[in-house]
């Protein structure tokens, strides 16, 4: 069985290493980074199935970083983690594309369930996305337009 790969990006070294150890025992292949500047290069090398991303990642804002990640890997499920329980921050993270939002300290069992849900969601999307894209393409290819405005639309 292939292990699911999870990338953890958090500047709290002790927490991150503990989480890596626990999730590795739970059967995941884990890679970690402690600075926002490390995330994109590691993301491209490691090719994770899901990601845990701290909102306040030392040298970078996690939500802004998530936007960059989503530009490159729109289907990668990102779970935001933070010590801040600000509801407006959670709403913003979800609007920007986070699959979920978890406040530290968190229950590892619940986090494990969230990771499994994230990976399953990504798998379902990867199965249905080609059909959705084809349906949109075939629908649009049947439109006949004469005016420049309609052609632009």
Coordinates of C-alpha atoms in Angstrom, one line a residue, residues 30 88 116:
X30 CA 5.7 13.2 6.3
X88 CA -12.7 36.0 11.1
X116 CA -8.0 11.5 5.7

